[in-house]
Amino acid sequence: MASGRHHSRTSSLTRIDLADELGKQLGTSAAGKKVVHSFFDEIRKSLIAGERVQIHGLGSFRVVAKPARKVCNPKTGKKLMVPDQKALILRLSNKMRSQIRNADMIRPKK
Amino acid sequence: MNRNELIARIVARHPDILDRDNCRRCIDRIQARIVEALQNGDRVEIRGFGSFSVRHYPESSFRNPQNQKKVTVPAHPVLHFKPGKVLIEEINAGSPANRSSG
């Protein structure tokens, strides 16, 4: 089902592309799909458990707490309370940051 | 969790498909493909996890108030990661959402 998919219209890399890629290495695309799923699922589970996830060569995912704060609706002047929230941030590894920074191909698409 | 622990957990889930070495190569491929795509100016969108995209910061200049020297920061790309809606909800709830897919 997924094997014939091409990206002439959209330019997003998705799970399917990664599964195809791994399928070449593992023999079947079904195996590729499982491994790609597990890769992101294990990171996800770890983050939900509050762990920091550090992937060498990519960066580290970290959950940070954002305390509750008051905001004003500028239109009505009403004060609102935004409750405590958690955010997920990715801090890139030095390697990946320089790979992005030094890519000549990256140009604004418009 | 670091990369080695991640590899161990993936191998534990699929002992029939891969071993540690194989898994390491697979993860290398995943990371390489993500970088390739971003370097090409493409987005990476992983449903249920998040998306990676490159944002472009235009050249900007500042004056150092201490010595009046002008500092110019050249235009540069920066990676932006936006967590998926479901994932950020799960993180806030502290538990996985009820979803049919395991």
GROMACS .gro file of C-alpha atoms in nm:
model
  212
    1MET     CA    1   0.000   0.000   0.000
    2ALA     CA    2   0.266   0.244   0.101
    3SER     CA    3   0.542   0.140  -0.134
    4GLY     CA    4   0.427   0.340  -0.434
    5ARG     CA    5   0.399   0.669  -0.256
    6HIS     CA    6   0.588   0.964  -0.394
    7HIS     CA    7   0.626   1.317  -0.285
    8SER     CA    8   0.578   1.526  -0.590
    9ARG     CA    9   0.295   1.720  -0.431
   10THR     CA   10   0.392   1.752  -0.071
   11SER     CA   11   0.743   1.783   0.054
   12SER     CA   12   0.708   1.619   0.391
   13LEU     CA   13   0.901   1.323   0.512
   14THR     CA   14   0.665   1.091   0.698
   15ARG     CA   15   0.660   0.762   0.882
   16ILE     CA   16   0.586   0.588   0.554
   17ASP     CA   17   0.907   0.715   0.393
   18LEU     CA   18   1.111   0.605   0.692
   19ALA     CA   19   0.940   0.265   0.693
   20ASP     CA   20   1.021   0.220   0.322
   21GLU     CA   21   1.381   0.311   0.392
   22LEU     CA   22   1.411   0.057   0.671
   23GLY     CA   23   1.221  -0.198   0.469
   24LYS     CA   24   1.515  -0.206   0.231
   25GLN     CA   25   1.742  -0.288   0.521
   26LEU     CA   26   1.517  -0.534   0.702
   27GLY     CA   27   1.372  -0.716   0.404
   28THR     CA   28   1.005  -0.636   0.437
   29SER     CA   29   0.830  -0.303   0.459
   30ALA     CA   30   0.610  -0.442   0.736
   31ALA     CA   31   0.921  -0.487   0.950
   32GLY     CA   32   1.032  -0.134   0.862
   33LYS     CA   33   0.696   0.000   0.967
   34LYS     CA   34   0.713  -0.175   1.303
   35VAL     CA   35   1.061  -0.046   1.380
   36VAL     CA   36   0.976   0.313   1.284
   37HIS     CA   37   0.666   0.293   1.500
   38SER     CA   38   0.862   0.156   1.795
   39PHE     CA   39   1.132   0.420   1.756
   40PHE     CA   40   0.892   0.709   1.802
   41ASP     CA   41   0.668   0.519   2.044
   42GLU     CA   42   0.951   0.443   2.284
   43ILE     CA   43   1.060   0.809   2.280
   44ARG     CA   44   0.700   0.907   2.337
   45LYS     CA   45   0.652   0.671   2.631
   46SER     CA   46   0.971   0.792   2.789
   47LEU     CA   47   0.865   1.156   2.758
   48ILE     CA   48   0.522   1.087   2.904
   49ALA     CA   49   0.697   0.926   3.200
   50GLY     CA   50   0.880   1.257   3.242
   51GLU     CA   51   1.218   1.132   3.129
   52ARG     CA   52   1.465   1.329   2.923
   53VAL     CA   53   1.545   1.156   2.596
   54GLN     CA   54   1.885   1.216   2.451
   55ILE     CA   55   1.954   1.081   2.105
   56HIS     CA   56   2.317   1.110   2.008
   57GLY     CA   57   2.350   1.295   1.678
   58LEU     CA   58   2.000   1.438   1.695
   59GLY     CA   59   1.950   1.617   2.022
   60SER     CA   60   1.763   1.587   2.345
   61PHE     CA   61   1.391   1.603   2.406
   62ARG     CA   62   1.294   1.749   2.738
   63VAL     CA   63   0.968   1.829   2.909
   64VAL     CA   64   0.969   2.170   3.072
   65ALA     CA   65   0.713   2.309   3.313
   66LYS     CA   66   0.547   2.636   3.230
   67PRO     CA   67   0.396   2.791   3.541
   68ALA     CA   68   0.046   2.935   3.540
   69ARG     CA   69   0.031   3.297   3.437
   70LYS     CA   70  -0.217   3.578   3.400
   71VAL     CA   71  -0.296   3.713   3.059
   72CYS     CA   72  -0.511   4.000   2.944
   73ASN     CA   73  -0.738   3.984   2.648
   74PRO     CA   74  -0.639   4.311   2.481
   75LYS     CA   75  -0.980   4.345   2.317
   76THR     CA   76  -1.195   4.315   2.627
   77GLY     CA   77  -0.942   4.387   2.899
   78LYS     CA   78  -1.052   4.070   3.075
   79LYS     CA   79  -0.794   3.893   3.281
   80LEU     CA   80  -0.753   3.524   3.233
   81MET     CA   81  -0.552   3.264   3.413
   82VAL     CA   82  -0.356   3.025   3.196
   83PRO     CA   83  -0.304   2.709   3.402
   84ASP     CA   84   0.020   2.521   3.456
   85GLN     CA   85   0.137   2.358   3.137
   86LYS     CA   86   0.413   2.136   3.022
   87ALA     CA   87   0.598   2.195   2.699
   88LEU     CA   88   0.821   1.966   2.501
   89ILE     CA   89   1.140   2.114   2.369
   90LEU     CA   90   1.406   1.971   2.146
   91ARG     CA   91   1.757   2.094   2.197
   92LEU     CA   92   1.962   2.001   1.894
   93SER     CA   93   2.297   1.834   1.924
   94ASN     CA   94   2.592   2.037   1.802
   95LYS     CA   95   2.635   1.797   1.513
   96MET     CA   96   2.279   1.832   1.391
   97ARG     CA   97   2.276   2.207   1.445
   98SER     CA   98   2.579   2.253   1.225
   99GLN     CA   99   2.432   2.015   0.966
  100ILE     CA  100   2.126   2.239   0.946
  101ARG     CA  101   2.318   2.565   0.961
  102ASN     CA  102   2.568   2.468   0.696
  103ALA     CA  103   2.327   2.319   0.447
  104ASP     CA  104   2.357   2.536   0.138
  105MET     CA  105   2.046   2.382  -0.007
  106ILE     CA  106   1.825   2.526   0.261
  107ARG     CA  107   1.661   2.831   0.121
  108PRO     CA  108   1.329   2.985   0.207
  109LYS     CA  109   1.057   2.814   0.004
  110LYS     CA  110   0.815   3.068  -0.136
  111MET     CA  111   1.686   0.764   2.812
  112ASN     CA  112   1.976   0.770   2.575
  113ARG     CA  113   2.033   0.619   2.235
  114ASN     CA  114   2.162   0.285   2.363
  115GLU     CA  115   1.867   0.242   2.596
  116LEU     CA  116   1.633   0.329   2.312
  117ILE     CA  117   1.797   0.066   2.094
  118ALA     CA  118   1.762  -0.193   2.371
  119ARG     CA  119   1.393  -0.116   2.409
  120ILE     CA  120   1.325  -0.140   2.037
  121VAL     CA  121   1.513  -0.470   2.015
  122ALA     CA  122   1.312  -0.600   2.311
  123ARG     CA  123   0.992  -0.522   2.123
  124HIS     CA  124   1.100  -0.691   1.801
  125PRO     CA  125   1.343  -0.973   1.881
  126ASP     CA  126   1.213  -1.154   1.572
  127ILE     CA  127   1.301  -0.865   1.340
  128LEU     CA  128   1.635  -0.727   1.451
  129ASP     CA  129   1.929  -0.746   1.685
  130ARG     CA  130   2.121  -0.462   1.844
  131ASP     CA  131   2.356  -0.405   1.549
  132ASN     CA  132   2.074  -0.409   1.304
  133CYS     CA  133   1.872  -0.174   1.517
  134ARG     CA  134   2.161   0.068   1.548
  135ARG     CA  135   2.191   0.079   1.169
  136CYS     CA  136   1.818   0.136   1.136
  137ILE     CA  137   1.826   0.428   1.376
  138ASP     CA  138   2.125   0.570   1.192
  139ARG     CA  139   1.917   0.553   0.873
  140ILE     CA  140   1.618   0.720   1.038
  141GLN     CA  141   1.834   1.004   1.166
  142ALA     CA  142   2.016   1.040   0.836
  143ARG     CA  143   1.690   1.057   0.640
  144ILE     CA  144   1.553   1.321   0.875
  145VAL     CA  145   1.864   1.535   0.833
  146GLU     CA  146   1.863   1.486   0.456
  147ALA     CA  147   1.503   1.594   0.429
  148LEU     CA  148   1.560   1.903   0.642
  149GLN     CA  149   1.872   1.996   0.447
  150ASN     CA  150   1.663   1.976   0.130
  151GLY     CA  151   1.425   2.224   0.284
  152ASP     CA  152   1.153   1.964   0.341
  153ARG     CA  153   0.947   1.921   0.651
  154VAL     CA  154   0.947   1.603   0.856
  155GLU     CA  155   0.606   1.516   0.986
  156ILE     CA  156   0.561   1.225   1.223
  157ARG     CA  157   0.193   1.185   1.304
  158GLY     CA  158   0.127   1.150   1.673
  159PHE     CA  159   0.477   1.267   1.758
  160GLY     CA  160   0.556   1.601   1.607
  161SER     CA  161   0.698   1.782   1.311
  162PHE     CA  162   1.041   1.917   1.232
  163SER     CA  163   1.081   2.212   1.003
  164VAL     CA  164   1.345   2.467   0.920
  165ARG     CA  165   1.277   2.832   0.985
  166HIS     CA  166   1.473   3.108   0.823
  167TYR     CA  167   1.595   3.399   1.022
  168PRO     CA  168   1.679   3.705   0.815
  169GLU     CA  169   1.998   3.898   0.862
  170SER     CA  170   1.977   4.137   1.151
  171SER     CA  171   2.212   4.382   1.311
  172PHE     CA  172   2.253   4.525   1.656
  173ARG     CA  173   2.462   4.790   1.817
  174ASN     CA  174   2.649   4.690   2.128
  175PRO     CA  175   2.543   4.956   2.378
  176GLN     CA  176   2.877   4.932   2.560
  177ASN     CA  177   3.105   5.019   2.273
  178GLN     CA  178   2.864   5.121   1.995
  179LYS     CA  179   3.003   4.854   1.769
  180LYS     CA  180   2.767   4.719   1.509
  181VAL     CA  181   2.721   4.344   1.509
  182THR     CA  182   2.561   4.173   1.212
  183VAL     CA  183   2.404   3.833   1.244
  184PRO     CA  184   2.382   3.676   0.898
  185ALA     CA  185   2.064   3.510   0.774
  186HIS     CA  186   2.055   3.155   0.901
  187PRO     CA  187   1.829   2.852   0.917
  188VAL     CA  188   1.713   2.718   1.253
  189LEU     CA  189   1.537   2.392   1.318
  190HIS     CA  190   1.194   2.413   1.469
  191PHE     CA  191   1.028   2.119   1.642
  192LYS     CA  192   0.658   2.133   1.706
  193PRO     CA  193   0.525   1.856   1.929
  194GLY     CA  194   0.216   1.675   1.804
  195LYS     CA  195  -0.114   1.763   1.962
  196VAL     CA  196  -0.177   1.417   2.104
  197LEU     CA  197   0.174   1.387   2.243
  198ILE     CA  198   0.165   1.720   2.423
  199GLU     CA  199  -0.176   1.630   2.568
  200GLU     CA  200  -0.035   1.300   2.690
  201ILE     CA  201   0.265   1.473   2.843
  202ASN     CA  202   0.038   1.714   3.025
  203ALA     CA  203  -0.184   1.432   3.144
  204GLY     CA  204   0.116   1.223   3.243
  205SER     CA  205  -0.037   0.915   3.087
  206PRO     CA  206  -0.092   0.774   2.738
  207ALA     CA  207  -0.420   0.863   2.575
  208ASN     CA  208  -0.666   0.587   2.498
  209ARG     CA  209  -0.592   0.495   2.144
  210SER     CA  210  -0.671   0.179   1.959
  211SER     CA  211  -0.328   0.138   1.803
  212GLY     CA  212  -0.064  -0.005   2.030
   0.00000   0.00000   0.00000
